[in-house]
mmCIF file of C-alpha atoms in Angstrom:
data_model
loop_
_atom_site.group_PDB
_atom_site.id
_atom_site.type_symbol
_atom_site.label_atom_id
_atom_site.label_comp_id
_atom_site.label_asym_id
_atom_site.label_seq_id
_atom_site.Cartn_x
_atom_site.Cartn_y
_atom_site.Cartn_z
ATOM 1 C CA MET O 1 33.257 -9.256 46.225
ATOM 2 C CA ILE O 2 34.776 -9.622 42.773
ATOM 3 C CA LYS O 3 38.155 -8.144 42.750
ATOM 4 C CA ALA O 4 38.640 -5.107 40.655
ATOM 5 C CA VAL O 5 40.899 -5.310 37.657
ATOM 6 C CA PRO O 6 42.630 -2.136 36.405
ATOM 7 C CA GLY O 7 41.194 -0.957 33.133
ATOM 8 C CA ILE O 8 38.016 -3.075 33.464
ATOM 9 C CA ILE O 9 34.659 -1.472 33.743
ATOM 10 C CA ARG O 10 32.662 -3.287 36.518
ATOM 11 C CA VAL O 11 28.979 -3.418 35.699
ATOM 12 C CA MET O 12 25.911 -4.348 37.797
ATOM 13 C CA THR O 13 22.548 -5.109 36.101
ATOM 14 C CA ALA O 14 19.164 -4.712 37.913
ATOM 15 C CA ASP O 15 16.099 -6.100 36.149
ATOM 16 C CA ASP O 16 13.355 -8.437 37.282
ATOM 17 C CA HIS O 17 13.394 -10.243 33.825
ATOM 18 C CA PRO O 18 16.104 -12.924 33.731
ATOM 19 C CA VAL O 19 16.131 -12.897 29.983
ATOM 20 C CA ILE O 20 17.194 -9.237 30.016
ATOM 21 C CA ARG O 21 19.876 -9.849 32.693
ATOM 22 C CA ALA O 22 21.196 -12.827 30.651
ATOM 23 C CA GLY O 23 21.196 -10.841 27.394
ATOM 24 C CA VAL O 24 23.138 -7.926 28.879
ATOM 25 C CA THR O 25 25.691 -10.366 30.526
ATOM 26 C CA ALA O 26 26.088 -12.187 27.210
ATOM 27 C CA LEU O 27 26.602 -8.928 25.294
ATOM 28 C CA LEU O 28 29.172 -7.438 27.757
ATOM 29 C CA ALA O 29 31.063 -10.809 27.907
ATOM 30 C CA ASN O 30 32.404 -10.038 24.340
ATOM 31 C CA GLU O 31 33.875 -6.729 25.569
ATOM 32 C CA PRO O 32 37.388 -7.113 26.874
ATOM 33 C CA ASP O 33 37.218 -3.886 29.061
ATOM 34 C CA MET O 34 33.908 -4.908 30.838
ATOM 35 C CA GLN O 35 32.802 -7.439 33.497
ATOM 36 C CA VAL O 36 29.318 -7.997 34.994
ATOM 37 C CA VAL O 37 29.964 -8.251 38.716
ATOM 38 C CA ALA O 38 26.384 -8.472 39.983
ATOM 39 C CA GLU O 39 22.768 -9.185 38.844
ATOM 40 C CA ALA O 40 19.957 -7.816 40.918
ATOM 41 C CA ARG O 41 16.289 -9.005 40.575
ATOM 42 C CA ASP O 42 14.729 -5.947 42.265
ATOM 43 C CA GLY O 43 15.443 -2.528 43.769
ATOM 44 C CA LEU O 44 16.249 -3.825 47.240
ATOM 45 C CA GLU O 45 18.614 -6.389 45.991
ATOM 46 C CA ALA O 46 20.305 -3.675 43.766
ATOM 47 C CA LEU O 47 20.978 -1.776 46.999
ATOM 48 C CA GLU O 48 22.598 -4.786 48.695
ATOM 49 C CA LEU O 49 24.594 -5.877 45.774
ATOM 50 C CA PHE O 50 25.755 -2.321 45.138
ATOM 51 C CA GLU O 51 27.276 -2.112 48.554
ATOM 52 C CA GLN O 52 28.827 -5.657 48.188
ATOM 53 C CA THR O 53 30.308 -5.131 44.820
ATOM 54 C CA ASN O 54 30.867 -1.258 44.282
ATOM 55 C CA PRO O 55 30.349 -1.413 40.497
ATOM 56 C CA ASP O 56 31.621 1.393 38.109
ATOM 57 C CA VAL O 57 28.261 1.455 36.263
ATOM 58 C CA VAL O 58 24.787 0.247 37.070
ATOM 59 C CA LEU O 59 22.062 -0.608 34.472
ATOM 60 C CA MET O 60 18.763 -0.041 36.412
ATOM 61 C CA ASP O 61 15.323 -1.089 35.235
ATOM 62 C CA LEU O 62 12.656 1.410 36.388
ATOM 63 C CA ARG O 63 9.852 -0.996 37.174
ATOM 64 C CA MET O 64 10.658 -3.798 39.464
ATOM 65 C CA PRO O 65 9.031 -5.612 42.452
ATOM 66 C CA ARG O 66 9.747 -4.714 46.113
ATOM 67 C CA MET O 67 11.465 -1.479 45.247
ATOM 68 C CA ASP O 68 11.258 0.236 41.814
ATOM 69 C CA GLY O 69 14.319 1.432 40.076
ATOM 70 C CA VAL O 70 13.639 5.257 40.599
ATOM 71 C CA ASP O 71 13.789 4.697 44.444
ATOM 72 C CA ALA O 72 16.762 2.423 44.131
ATOM 73 C CA ILE O 73 18.679 5.072 42.112
ATOM 74 C CA ARG O 74 17.793 7.785 44.674
ATOM 75 C CA LYS O 75 18.961 5.665 47.602
ATOM 76 C CA ILE O 76 22.208 4.574 45.955
ATOM 77 C CA VAL O 77 23.023 8.158 44.848
ATOM 78 C CA GLU O 78 22.165 9.533 48.359
ATOM 79 C CA ALA O 79 24.861 7.133 49.804
ATOM 80 C CA HIS O 80 27.229 7.361 46.865
ATOM 81 C CA PRO O 81 26.831 10.740 45.011
ATOM 82 C CA ASP O 82 29.529 9.631 42.405
ATOM 83 C CA ALA O 83 27.651 6.554 41.361
ATOM 84 C CA TYR O 84 27.029 6.190 37.669
ATOM 85 C CA ILE O 85 23.616 4.642 36.983
ATOM 86 C CA ILE O 86 21.948 4.260 33.635
ATOM 87 C CA ALA O 87 18.151 3.815 33.629
ATOM 88 C CA LEU O 88 17.601 1.005 31.126
ATOM 89 C CA THR O 89 13.934 0.540 30.517
ATOM 90 C CA SER O 90 11.212 -0.217 28.064
ATOM 91 C CA TYR O 91 9.272 2.996 29.042
ATOM 92 C CA GLU O 92 9.940 6.069 27.047
ATOM 93 C CA GLY O 93 7.367 8.508 28.650
ATOM 94 C CA ASP O 94 8.854 12.003 29.549
ATOM 95 C CA THR O 95 7.655 11.473 33.175
ATOM 96 C CA ASP O 96 9.632 8.265 33.519
ATOM 97 C CA ILE O 97 12.741 9.963 32.021
ATOM 98 C CA PHE O 98 12.415 13.076 34.345
ATOM 99 C CA ARG O 99 11.786 10.848 37.446
ATOM 100 C CA ALA O 100 14.987 8.801 36.766
ATOM 101 C CA LEU O 101 17.165 11.713 36.012
ATOM 102 C CA ASN O 102 15.822 13.690 38.943
ATOM 103 C CA ALA O 103 16.657 10.641 41.213
ATOM 104 C CA GLY O 104 20.203 10.846 40.073
ATOM 105 C CA ALA O 105 20.541 8.625 36.969
ATOM 106 C CA TYR O 106 23.460 9.567 34.833
ATOM 107 C CA GLY O 107 21.658 8.523 31.707
ATOM 108 C CA TYR O 108 18.558 6.881 30.237
ATOM 109 C CA LEU O 109 18.380 4.169 27.522
ATOM 110 C CA LEU O 110 15.512 2.183 25.964
ATOM 111 C CA LYS O 111 15.848 -1.505 25.999
ATOM 112 C CA ASP O 112 15.218 -1.712 22.203
ATOM 113 C CA LEU O 113 18.653 0.026 21.895
ATOM 114 C CA LEU O 114 20.519 -2.878 23.329
ATOM 115 C CA GLY O 115 23.735 -3.579 21.494
ATOM 116 C CA THR O 116 26.583 -1.441 20.432
ATOM 117 C CA GLU O 117 24.797 1.650 21.788
ATOM 118 C CA LEU O 118 24.518 0.031 25.277
ATOM 119 C CA VAL O 119 28.202 -0.764 25.228
ATOM 120 C CA GLY O 120 29.149 2.776 24.094
ATOM 121 C CA ALA O 121 26.805 4.131 26.849
ATOM 122 C CA ILE O 122 28.487 2.181 29.576
ATOM 123 C CA ARG O 123 31.974 3.529 28.450
ATOM 124 C CA THR O 124 30.546 7.105 28.298
ATOM 125 C CA ALA O 125 29.006 6.761 31.828
ATOM 126 C CA ALA O 126 32.136 5.263 33.275
ATOM 127 C CA SER O 127 34.101 8.268 31.925
ATOM 128 C CA GLY O 128 31.928 10.587 33.921
ATOM 129 C CA LYS O 129 29.814 11.875 30.971
ATOM 130 C CA ARG O 130 25.964 11.765 30.771
ATOM 131 C CA VAL O 131 24.214 9.424 28.416
ATOM 132 C CA ILE O 132 21.111 11.051 26.756
ATOM 133 C CA PRO O 133 20.454 9.497 23.295
ATOM 134 C CA PRO O 134 18.689 11.628 20.732
ATOM 135 C CA GLU O 135 15.471 9.664 21.036
ATOM 136 C CA VAL O 136 15.327 10.497 24.727
ATOM 137 C CA ALA O 137 16.377 14.119 24.276
ATOM 138 C CA MET O 138 13.574 14.440 21.686
ATOM 139 C CA ARG O 139 10.978 13.060 24.132
ATOM 140 C CA LEU O 140 12.052 15.497 26.848
ATOM 141 C CA ALA O 141 11.958 18.413 24.319
ATOM 142 C CA GLU O 142 8.498 17.335 23.041
ATOM 143 C CA PHE O 143 6.944 17.873 26.558
ATOM 144 C CA THR O 144 8.735 21.043 27.738
ATOM 145 C CA PRO O 145 7.476 22.776 29.710
ATOM 146 C CA ARG O 146 6.377 19.838 31.905
ATOM 147 C CA ALA O 147 2.827 19.217 33.088
ATOM 148 C CA ASP O 148 3.361 18.563 36.814
ATOM 149 C CA LEU O 149 0.304 16.808 38.166
ATOM 150 C CA THR O 150 -0.384 16.617 41.946
ATOM 151 C CA GLN O 151 -0.485 13.317 43.658
ATOM 152 C CA ARG O 152 -4.217 13.681 44.014
ATOM 153 C CA GLU O 153 -4.668 14.491 40.312
ATOM 154 C CA VAL O 154 -2.630 11.473 39.353
ATOM 155 C CA GLU O 155 -4.811 9.322 41.630
ATOM 156 C CA VAL O 156 -7.973 10.592 40.123
ATOM 157 C CA LEU O 157 -6.640 10.041 36.521
ATOM 158 C CA ARG O 158 -5.585 6.460 37.487
ATOM 159 C CA LEU O 159 -9.143 5.754 38.584
ATOM 160 C CA ALA O 160 -10.562 7.328 35.526
ATOM 161 C CA ALA O 161 -8.296 5.124 33.416
ATOM 162 C CA LYS O 162 -10.105 2.173 35.178
ATOM 163 C CA GLY O 163 -13.357 3.471 33.741
ATOM 164 C CA LEU O 164 -14.736 4.689 37.016
ATOM 165 C CA ARG O 165 -17.378 7.538 36.880
ATOM 166 C CA ASN O 166 -16.901 10.728 38.860
ATOM 167 C CA ARG O 167 -19.159 9.543 41.668
ATOM 168 C CA ASP O 168 -17.222 6.292 41.927
ATOM 169 C CA ILE O 169 -13.913 8.044 42.014
ATOM 170 C CA ALA O 170 -15.196 10.361 44.665
ATOM 171 C CA ALA O 171 -16.214 7.400 46.810
ATOM 172 C CA GLU O 172 -12.698 5.957 46.377
ATOM 173 C CA ILE O 173 -10.829 9.033 47.455
ATOM 174 C CA GLY O 174 -13.454 10.312 49.913
ATOM 175 C CA ARG O 175 -14.317 13.443 48.082
ATOM 176 C CA THR O 176 -17.358 14.836 46.416
ATOM 177 C CA PRO O 177 -18.049 14.267 42.738
ATOM 178 C CA GLU O 178 -17.777 18.081 42.210
ATOM 179 C CA THR O 179 -14.221 17.958 43.553
ATOM 180 C CA VAL O 180 -13.389 15.065 41.230
ATOM 181 C CA LYS O 181 -14.672 17.120 38.369
ATOM 182 C CA VAL O 182 -12.425 20.072 39.379
ATOM 183 C CA HIS O 183 -9.400 17.690 39.597
ATOM 184 C CA LEU O 184 -10.031 16.297 36.065
ATOM 185 C CA LYS O 185 -10.502 19.900 34.824
ATOM 186 C CA HIS O 186 -7.090 20.742 36.071
ATOM 187 C CA VAL O 187 -5.614 17.591 34.665
ATOM 188 C CA MET O 188 -6.953 18.311 31.257
ATOM 189 C CA GLU O 189 -5.649 21.920 31.310
ATOM 190 C CA LYS O 190 -2.200 20.788 32.385
ATOM 191 C CA LEU O 191 -2.049 18.005 29.707
ATOM 192 C CA ARG O 192 -3.719 20.264 27.123
ATOM 193 C CA VAL O 193 -6.333 17.863 26.078
ATOM 194 C CA HIS O 194 -10.095 18.303 25.656
ATOM 195 C CA ASP O 195 -11.683 15.336 27.547
ATOM 196 C CA ARG O 196 -10.781 12.495 30.064
ATOM 197 C CA THR O 197 -10.274 9.939 27.393
ATOM 198 C CA GLU O 198 -7.536 12.001 25.802
ATOM 199 C CA ALA O 199 -6.180 12.730 29.379
ATOM 200 C CA VAL O 200 -5.812 8.974 30.088
ATOM 201 C CA ILE O 201 -4.188 8.251 26.683
ATOM 202 C CA GLN O 202 -1.741 11.122 27.071
ATOM 203 C CA ALA O 203 -0.973 10.061 30.826
ATOM 204 C CA VAL O 204 -0.159 6.520 29.748
ATOM 205 C CA ARG O 205 1.894 7.628 26.691
ATOM 206 C CA ARG O 206 3.922 9.926 29.049
ATOM 207 C CA GLY O 207 4.363 7.430 31.789
ATOM 208 C CA ILE O 208 2.287 9.535 34.333
ATOM 209 C CA ILE O 209 0.214 6.351 34.988
ATOM 210 C CA PRO O 210 1.446 2.946 34.078
ATOM 211 C CA LEU O 211 -0.363 0.698 31.718
ATOM 212 C CA ASP O 212 -1.208 -1.794 34.518
ATOM 213 C CA SER O 213 -2.695 0.994 36.793
#
């Protein structure tokens, strides 16, 4: 374990892209009051390194192999309720934001905001204050109230995004085409769109289904 130094904010990064981890480490190396104490390549390693290093602030990517960032955030916060974790990601859908914050993240930053804003966000989180930049707050406000889809509705929408027809989706989930039609109808009502194509576009935009689904 790297020994804590009074007045130094100890930071852990968790991201499966080495370039991002290296970039954050290089950026924070210029800050006299910050020190990167660990770099995790996925959610499981983040859990292990958190216990080993006990960082003051964690920068957590949301989509990583083995265990995603949301699950890692939830598990860390369950064991350490006072953990300060900032979700740092390329995804700006309101669903991603809500999932991270509901899991216990103290803030949410987009990777294209790396720079002085990241440095300021780390200091803000370390002081016990939440980090919600205007861009993220606007995204949350844009889709309030939320459209909470059921797990089955998300599954049907994911299959629709692959171009499957109702009967093919029905075969995949073990239901009838009529049931699939009802699910899609509910999805379109909740997302306030008029057809399945709009539903898929909206779902990808909002992070309900990932681009690689």
